[in-house]
C-alpha positions as protocol buffer text, in pm:
chain_id: "A"
residue {
  index: 1
  type: LYS
  ca { x: -6910 y: 97 z: 3425 }
}
residue {
  index: 2
  type: ARG
  ca { x: -7113 y: 121 z: 3743 }
}
residue {
  index: 3
  type: ARG
  ca { x: -7362 y: 404 z: 3779 }
}
residue {
  index: 4
  type: SER
  ca { x: -7368 y: 619 z: 4087 }
}
residue {
  index: 5
  type: SER
  ca { x: -7679 y: 592 z: 4302 }
}
residue {
  index: 6
  type: LYS
  ca { x: -7650 y: 964 z: 4383 }
}
residue {
  index: 7
  type: PRO
  ca { x: -7907 y: 1162 z: 4182 }
}
residue {
  index: 8
  type: SER
  ca { x: -7785 y: 1457 z: 3977 }
}
residue {
  index: 9
  type: ASP
  ca { x: -7941 y: 1797 z: 4020 }
}
residue {
  index: 10
  type: VAL
  ca { x: -8131 y: 1937 z: 3723 }
}
residue {
  index: 11
  type: ALA
  ca { x: -7877 y: 2213 z: 3653 }
}
residue {
  index: 12
  type: SER
  ca { x: -7594 y: 1958 z: 3627 }
}
residue {
  index: 13
  type: VAL
  ca { x: -7794 y: 1740 z: 3390 }
}
residue {
  index: 14
  type: LEU
  ca { x: -7887 y: 2039 z: 3170 }
}
residue {
  index: 15
  type: GLN
  ca { x: -7531 y: 2165 z: 3177 }
}
residue {
  index: 16
  type: GLY
  ca { x: -7405 y: 1830 z: 3056 }
}
residue {
  index: 17
  type: LEU
  ca { x: -7666 y: 1819 z: 2779 }
}
residue {
  index: 18
  type: PHE
  ca { x: -7633 y: 2173 z: 2651 }
}
residue {
  index: 19
  type: GLU
  ca { x: -7285 y: 2300 z: 2726 }
}
residue {
  index: 20
  type: ASN
  ca { x: -7108 y: 2096 z: 2460 }
}
residue {
  index: 21
  type: SER
  ca { x: -7409 y: 2049 z: 2239 }
}
residue {
  index: 22
  type: LYS
  ca { x: -7513 y: 2174 z: 1900 }
}
residue {
  index: 23
  type: SER
  ca { x: -7870 y: 2193 z: 2025 }
}
residue {
  index: 24
  type: PRO
  ca { x: -8056 y: 2516 z: 1942 }
}
residue {
  index: 25
  type: LEU
  ca { x: -8117 y: 2544 z: 2318 }
}
residue {
  index: 26
  type: ALA
  ca { x: -7744 y: 2551 z: 2404 }
}
residue {
  index: 27
  type: PRO
  ca { x: -7687 y: 2929 z: 2353 }
}
residue {
  index: 28
  type: GLY
  ca { x: -7986 y: 3010 z: 2575 }
}
residue {
  index: 29
  type: PHE
  ca { x: -7859 y: 2780 z: 2846 }
}
residue {
  index: 30
  type: LYS
  ca { x: -7513 y: 2935 z: 2830 }
}
residue {
  index: 31
  type: ARG
  ca { x: -7666 y: 3282 z: 2853 }
}
residue {
  index: 32
  type: TRP
  ca { x: -7871 y: 3174 z: 3156 }
}
residue {
  index: 33
  type: LYS
  ca { x: -7556 y: 3033 z: 3313 }
}
residue {
  index: 34
  type: LEU
  ca { x: -7374 y: 3364 z: 3254 }
}
residue {
  index: 35
  type: GLU
  ca { x: -7664 y: 3568 z: 3395 }
}
residue {
  index: 36
  type: SER
  ca { x: -7685 y: 3354 z: 3707 }
}
residue {
  index: 37
  type: GLN
  ca { x: -7309 y: 3389 z: 3771 }
}
residue {
  index: 38
  type: TRP
  ca { x: -7264 y: 3747 z: 3647 }
}
residue {
  index: 39
  type: ALA
  ca { x: -7127 y: 3886 z: 3977 }
}
residue {
  index: 40
  type: LYS
  ca { x: -6872 y: 3603 z: 3993 }
}
residue {
  index: 41
  type: VAL
  ca { x: -6767 y: 3664 z: 3633 }
}
residue {
  index: 42
  type: VAL
  ca { x: -6729 y: 4046 z: 3628 }
}
residue {
  index: 43
  type: GLY
  ca { x: -6700 y: 4121 z: 3999 }
}
residue {
  index: 44
  type: ALA
  ca { x: -6954 y: 4250 z: 4250 }
}
residue {
  index: 45
  type: ASP
  ca { x: -6896 y: 4620 z: 4176 }
}
residue {
  index: 46
  type: LEU
  ca { x: -6959 y: 4588 z: 3802 }
}
residue {
  index: 47
  type: ALA
  ca { x: -7249 y: 4352 z: 3860 }
}
residue {
  index: 48
  type: LYS
  ca { x: -7427 y: 4619 z: 4068 }
}
residue {
  index: 49
  type: HIS
  ca { x: -7438 y: 4844 z: 3762 }
}
residue {
  index: 50
  type: THR
  ca { x: -7466 y: 4597 z: 3473 }
}
residue {
  index: 51
  type: ARG
  ca { x: -7646 y: 4285 z: 3361 }
}
residue {
  index: 52
  type: PRO
  ca { x: -7639 y: 4075 z: 3046 }
}
residue {
  index: 53
  type: VAL
  ca { x: -7971 y: 4111 z: 2864 }
}
residue {
  index: 54
  type: ASN
  ca { x: -7926 y: 3948 z: 2524 }
}
residue {
  index: 55
  type: TYR
  ca { x: -7690 y: 3743 z: 2313 }
}
residue {
  index: 56
  type: GLN
  ca { x: -7700 y: 3715 z: 1933 }
}
residue {
  index: 57
  type: ASN
  ca { x: -7436 y: 3614 z: 1679 }
}
residue {
  index: 58
  type: LYS
  ca { x: -7155 y: 3621 z: 1936 }
}
residue {
  index: 59
  type: VAL
  ca { x: -7253 y: 3970 z: 2054 }
}
residue {
  index: 60
  type: LEU
  ca { x: -7334 y: 4005 z: 2424 }
}
residue {
  index: 61
  type: PHE
  ca { x: -7565 y: 4294 z: 2507 }
}
residue {
  index: 62
  type: VAL
  ca { x: -7503 y: 4438 z: 2853 }
}
residue {
  index: 63
  type: GLU
  ca { x: -7744 y: 4682 z: 3014 }
}
residue {
  index: 64
  type: VAL
  ca { x: -7580 y: 4960 z: 3219 }
}
residue {
  index: 65
  type: THR
  ca { x: -7762 y: 5146 z: 3498 }
}
residue {
  index: 66
  type: ASN
  ca { x: -7657 y: 5502 z: 3417 }
}
residue {
  index: 67
  type: SER
  ca { x: -7457 y: 5720 z: 3179 }
}
residue {
  index: 68
  type: VAL
  ca { x: -7159 y: 5753 z: 3416 }
}
residue {
  index: 69
  type: TRP
  ca { x: -7110 y: 5376 z: 3419 }
}
residue {
  index: 70
  type: LEU
  ca { x: -7177 y: 5359 z: 3046 }
}
residue {
  index: 71
  type: HIS
  ca { x: -6889 y: 5601 z: 2986 }
}
residue {
  index: 72
  type: GLU
  ca { x: -6659 y: 5410 z: 3226 }
}
residue {
  index: 73
  type: LEU
  ca { x: -6738 y: 5072 z: 3073 }
}
residue {
  index: 74
  type: ARG
  ca { x: -6662 y: 5186 z: 2720 }
}
residue {
  index: 75
  type: TYR
  ca { x: -6300 y: 5168 z: 2828 }
}
residue {
  index: 76
  type: ARG
  ca { x: -6345 y: 4826 z: 2989 }
}
residue {
  index: 77
  type: VAL
  ca { x: -6533 y: 4624 z: 2726 }
}
residue {
  index: 78
  type: ASP
  ca { x: -6222 y: 4424 z: 2637 }
}
residue {
  index: 79
  type: GLU
  ca { x: -6178 y: 4332 z: 3003 }
}
residue {
  index: 80
  type: ILE
  ca { x: -6544 y: 4225 z: 3030 }
}
residue {
  index: 81
  type: ARG
  ca { x: -6525 y: 4024 z: 2709 }
}
residue {
  index: 82
  type: PHE
  ca { x: -6210 y: 3850 z: 2832 }
}
residue {
  index: 83
  type: LYS
  ca { x: -6375 y: 3760 z: 3164 }
}
residue {
  index: 84
  type: VAL
  ca { x: -6690 y: 3632 z: 2993 }
}
residue {
  index: 85
  type: ASN
  ca { x: -6498 y: 3420 z: 2744 }
}
residue {
  index: 86
  type: HIS
  ca { x: -6270 y: 3286 z: 3016 }
}
residue {
  index: 87
  type: HIS
  ca { x: -6575 y: 3188 z: 3222 }
}
residue {
  index: 88
  type: MET
  ca { x: -6740 y: 3021 z: 2922 }
}
residue {
  index: 89
  type: GLY
  ca { x: -6421 y: 2838 z: 2829 }
}
residue {
  index: 90
  type: GLU
  ca { x: -6441 y: 2950 z: 2466 }
}
residue {
  index: 91
  type: VAL
  ca { x: -6464 y: 3259 z: 2248 }
}
residue {
  index: 92
  type: TRP
  ca { x: -6834 y: 3295 z: 2318 }
}
residue {
  index: 93
  type: ALA
  ca { x: -6861 y: 3673 z: 2277 }
}
residue {
  index: 94
  type: THR
  ca { x: -6661 y: 3854 z: 2011 }
}
residue {
  index: 95
  type: HIS
  ca { x: -6822 y: 4189 z: 2094 }
}
residue {
  index: 96
  type: ILE
  ca { x: -6986 y: 4354 z: 2394 }
}
residue {
  index: 97
  type: LYS
  ca { x: -7260 y: 4604 z: 2318 }
}
residue {
  index: 98
  type: LEU
  ca { x: -7340 y: 4839 z: 2607 }
}
residue {
  index: 99
  type: ILE
  ca { x: -7698 y: 4958 z: 2642 }
}
residue {
  index: 100
  type: HIS
  ca { x: -7809 y: 5244 z: 2867 }
}
residue {
  index: 101
  type: LYS
  ca { x: -8103 y: 5140 z: 3082 }
}
């Protein structure tokens, strides 16, 4: 197989190494990927008022800007979880924990 002479960007190389890896660094990379694409994943309106801040044991912690949005998002956690898992291509988050900023 002939190698391409076109260099790969660092993000593509890391993505290839960590996305399908059992490396202890893989979950952190996936979280970084989610954070960097948050607006694309949940939509611009939600992204203005939320951000992923932590991930442990398949629980995604999402910080919410104020109590009004916290109340609203309690009814939309399933939608957010679906969008996140769809973006990740796997059941990455089984729960979403909302945190008031």
